[in-house]
GROMACS .gro file of C-alpha atoms in nm:
model
  178
    1MET     CA    1  -1.205  19.552  12.260
    2THR     CA    2  -0.862  19.407  12.206
    3THR     CA    3  -0.681  19.456  11.889
    4LEU     CA    4  -0.394  19.264  11.751
    5ASP     CA    5  -0.064  19.458  11.696
    6ALA     CA    6   0.014  19.310  11.347
    7SER     CA    7   0.272  19.458  11.114
    8PRO     CA    8   0.219  19.322  10.776
    9ASP     CA    9   0.527  19.484  10.647
   10LYS     CA   10   0.733  19.277  10.879
   11ASP     CA   11   0.575  18.948  10.778
   12THR     CA   12   0.792  18.851  10.485
   13SER     CA   13   0.683  18.502  10.403
   14SER     CA   14   0.472  18.206  10.515
   15ALA     CA   15   0.367  17.874  10.346
   16PHE     CA   16   0.215  17.547  10.399
   17LEU     CA   17   0.466  17.267  10.350
   18LYS     CA   18   0.415  16.929  10.209
   19VAL     CA   19   0.694  16.711  10.346
   20PRO     CA   20   0.795  16.404  10.154
   21GLY     CA   21   0.814  16.090  10.365
   22VAL     CA   22   0.735  15.717  10.372
   23ARG     CA   23   0.441  15.544  10.559
   24MET     CA   24   0.405  15.169  10.566
   25GLU     CA   25   0.174  14.933  10.739
   26ARG     CA   26   0.237  14.564  10.804
   27VAL     CA   27   0.031  14.313  10.990
   28LEU     CA   28   0.255  14.087  11.206
   29PRO     CA   29   0.204  13.786  11.429
   30GLY     CA   30   0.164  13.894  11.794
   31PRO     CA   31   0.162  13.933  12.076
   32ILE     CA   32   0.237  14.316  12.085
   33GLU     CA   33   0.509  14.265  12.361
   34ARG     CA   34   0.699  14.028  12.123
   35VAL     CA   35   0.690  14.276  11.829
   36TRP     CA   36   0.796  14.554  12.057
   37GLU     CA   37   1.092  14.348  12.178
   38HIS     CA   38   1.210  14.294  11.812
   39LEU     CA   39   1.189  14.670  11.738
   40THR     CA   40   1.383  14.773  12.040
   41ASN     CA   41   1.645  14.486  12.103
   42THR     CA   42   1.875  14.518  11.814
   43LYS     CA   43   2.022  14.173  11.869
   44LEU     CA   44   1.690  14.010  11.774
   45LEU     CA   45   1.700  14.172  11.427
   46HIS     CA   46   2.072  14.137  11.355
   47ALA     CA   47   1.996  14.096  10.976
   48TRP     CA   48   1.877  14.453  10.974
   49PHE     CA   49   2.045  14.639  11.237
   50GLY     CA   50   2.386  14.475  11.193
   51ASP     CA   51   2.677  14.480  11.446
   52GLN     CA   52   2.733  14.751  11.689
   53SER     CA   53   2.379  14.859  11.721
   54SER     CA   54   2.186  14.971  12.029
   55ILE     CA   55   1.866  15.156  12.122
   56GLU     CA   56   1.879  15.284  12.481
   57PRO     CA   57   1.535  15.189  12.619
   58ARG     CA   58   1.409  15.533  12.737
   59GLN     CA   59   1.313  15.882  12.621
   60GLY     CA   60   1.629  16.066  12.554
   61GLY     CA   61   1.822  15.731  12.501
   62ALA     CA   62   2.088  15.705  12.242
   63VAL     CA   63   2.022  15.528  11.906
   64ARG     CA   64   2.315  15.378  11.715
   65LEU     CA   65   2.244  15.143  11.430
   66MET     CA   66   2.429  14.986  11.150
   67ASP     CA   67   2.773  15.038  11.312
   68GLY     CA   68   2.709  15.409  11.357
   69HIS     CA   69   2.580  15.472  11.002
   70ILE     CA   70   2.257  15.575  11.176
   71ARG     CA   71   2.255  15.782  11.491
   72GLY     CA   72   1.977  15.949  11.681
   73VAL     CA   73   1.789  16.010  12.010
   74VAL     CA   74   1.476  15.836  12.134
   75THR     CA   75   1.198  16.107  12.124
   76GLN     CA   76   0.908  15.884  12.243
   77TRP     CA   77   0.932  15.563  12.445
   78GLN     CA   78   0.584  15.428  12.525
   79PRO     CA   79   0.610  15.040  12.560
   80PRO     CA   80   0.466  14.845  12.391
   81ARG     CA   81   0.289  15.072  12.152
   82HIS     CA   82   0.502  15.366  12.033
   83LEU     CA   83   0.866  15.426  11.960
   84SER     CA   84   1.015  15.743  11.788
   85TYR     CA   85   1.362  15.851  11.733
   86THR     CA   86   1.569  16.100  11.534
   87TRP     CA   87   1.735  15.958  11.227
   88ASN     CA   88   2.068  16.104  11.115
   89VAL     CA   89   2.287  15.951  10.845
   90PHE     CA   90   2.665  15.947  10.882
   91GLY     CA   91   2.961  15.817  10.669
   92PRO     CA   92   3.185  15.525  10.768
   93GLY     CA   93   3.442  15.647  11.006
   94ASP     CA   94   3.263  15.975  11.095
   95PRO     CA   95   3.361  16.080  11.452
   96PRO     CA   96   3.103  16.084  11.726
   97ASP     CA   97   3.087  16.469  11.715
   98ALA     CA   98   3.038  16.474  11.340
   99VAL     CA   99   2.754  16.673  11.189
  100SER     CA  100   2.545  16.477  10.937
  101ALA     CA  101   2.556  16.601  10.579
  102TYR     CA  102   2.174  16.521  10.557
  103PRO     CA  103   1.883  16.668  10.723
  104GLU     CA  104   1.761  16.515  11.046
  105SER     CA  105   1.452  16.303  11.008
  106TYR     CA  106   1.216  16.108  11.236
  107LEU     CA  107   1.123  15.750  11.252
  108MET     CA  108   0.790  15.668  11.424
  109LEU     CA  109   0.679  15.310  11.493
  110THR     CA  110   0.336  15.254  11.626
  111LEU     CA  111   0.186  14.914  11.730
  112GLU     CA  112  -0.188  14.829  11.750
  113PRO     CA  113  -0.303  14.500  11.865
  114ARG     CA  114  -0.546  14.313  11.627
  115GLY     CA  115  -0.655  13.992  11.792
  116GLN     CA  116  -0.362  13.764  11.763
  117GLU     CA  117  -0.180  13.991  11.524
  118VAL     CA  118  -0.032  14.350  11.556
  119LEU     CA  119  -0.055  14.627  11.305
  120LEU     CA  120   0.272  14.810  11.270
  121VAL     CA  121   0.264  15.157  11.115
  122LEU     CA  122   0.598  15.292  11.018
  123THR     CA  123   0.644  15.654  10.930
  124HIS     CA  124   0.971  15.815  10.832
  125LEU     CA  125   0.989  16.187  10.748
  126PRO     CA  126   1.102  16.417  10.614
  127VAL     CA  127   1.279  16.225  10.343
  128LEU     CA  128   1.463  16.417  10.070
  129GLU     CA  129   1.283  16.363   9.733
  130ARG     CA  130   1.584  16.213   9.576
  131PHE     CA  131   1.587  15.939   9.839
  132GLU     CA  132   1.210  15.859   9.849
  133LYS     CA  133   1.229  15.534   9.647
  134GLN     CA  134   1.552  15.421   9.818
  135ASN     CA  135   1.399  15.501  10.165
  136ALA     CA  136   1.086  15.297  10.070
  137MET     CA  137   1.301  15.004   9.948
  138GLY     CA  138   1.500  15.015  10.272
  139TRP     CA  139   1.196  15.020  10.498
  140HIS     CA  140   1.021  14.745  10.297
  141THR     CA  141   1.332  14.539  10.346
  142PHE     CA  142   1.321  14.609  10.716
  143LEU     CA  143   0.968  14.502  10.738
  144ASP     CA  144   1.039  14.192  10.531
  145ILE     CA  145   1.316  14.091  10.777
  146LEU     CA  146   1.097  14.166  11.070
  147SER     CA  147   0.806  13.959  10.924
  148ALA     CA  148   1.032  13.665  10.847
  149THR     CA  149   1.181  13.671  11.201
  150LEU     CA  150   0.843  13.696  11.381
  151GLU     CA  151   0.694  13.425  11.159
  152LYS     CA  152   0.992  13.206  11.223
  153ARG     CA  153   1.073  13.177  10.854
  154LYS     CA  154   1.432  13.158  10.719
  155VAL     CA  155   1.564  13.505  10.717
  156ARG     CA  156   1.737  13.597  10.397
  157THR     CA  157   2.030  13.835  10.389
  158ARG     CA  158   1.956  14.202  10.378
  159LYS     CA  159   2.108  14.222  10.036
  160GLU     CA  160   1.868  13.956   9.904
  161TYR     CA  161   1.565  14.158  10.021
  162MET     CA  162   1.722  14.469   9.890
  163VAL     CA  163   1.739  14.322   9.537
  164LEU     CA  164   1.379  14.210   9.554
  165ASN     CA  165   1.257  14.549   9.681
  166SER     CA  166   1.480  14.750   9.443
  167MET     CA  167   1.269  14.604   9.154
  168ARG     CA  168   0.952  14.688   9.341
  169TYR     CA  169   1.052  15.051   9.379
  170GLY     CA  170   1.243  15.103   9.061
  171VAL     CA  171   1.581  15.158   9.235
  172ASP     CA  172   1.916  15.087   9.059
  173LEU     CA  173   2.129  14.934   9.329
  174ASN     CA  174   2.435  15.026   9.117
  175ASN     CA  175   2.349  15.372   9.099
  176LEU     CA  176   2.210  15.492   9.435
  177ALA     CA  177   2.130  15.863   9.498
  178ARG     CA  178   2.381  16.035   9.726
   0.00000   0.00000   0.00000
């Protein structure tokens, strides 16, 4: 008979965690390869990613978005169905070797074909509680820009979408959490 060598006196703490995050779904016009291309080629979604953005197309590839405001590493690259990368927020002018003042989080994008359409499931976690509404507003804005682009509608500015979505999520754009 095998016994476990457990020392309850050394087990100081354990807990189940409930991590705040954001999960959104959006049905987009296909085909799936076209949606994948828009998620991974930053030049196709300039209104969201902005200037000086890139995603290296491989696991371990560098992610640099919004002129270096967001930096990370591709953790899963499975074209055309799944893309995940770390999400680190930096201030303007932070050097390449800077350490983010915020906890690292993860963005997961999963695509599933649905006939002529594609279901996109976006999950971002963990998100600090004080940023949950702002995060939801931002990702809703991303999905609005992506939808308009794929549907070949006029793409508004990011700011216009942010104003609309700030009302949806109750975010005061003049008093954002830091």
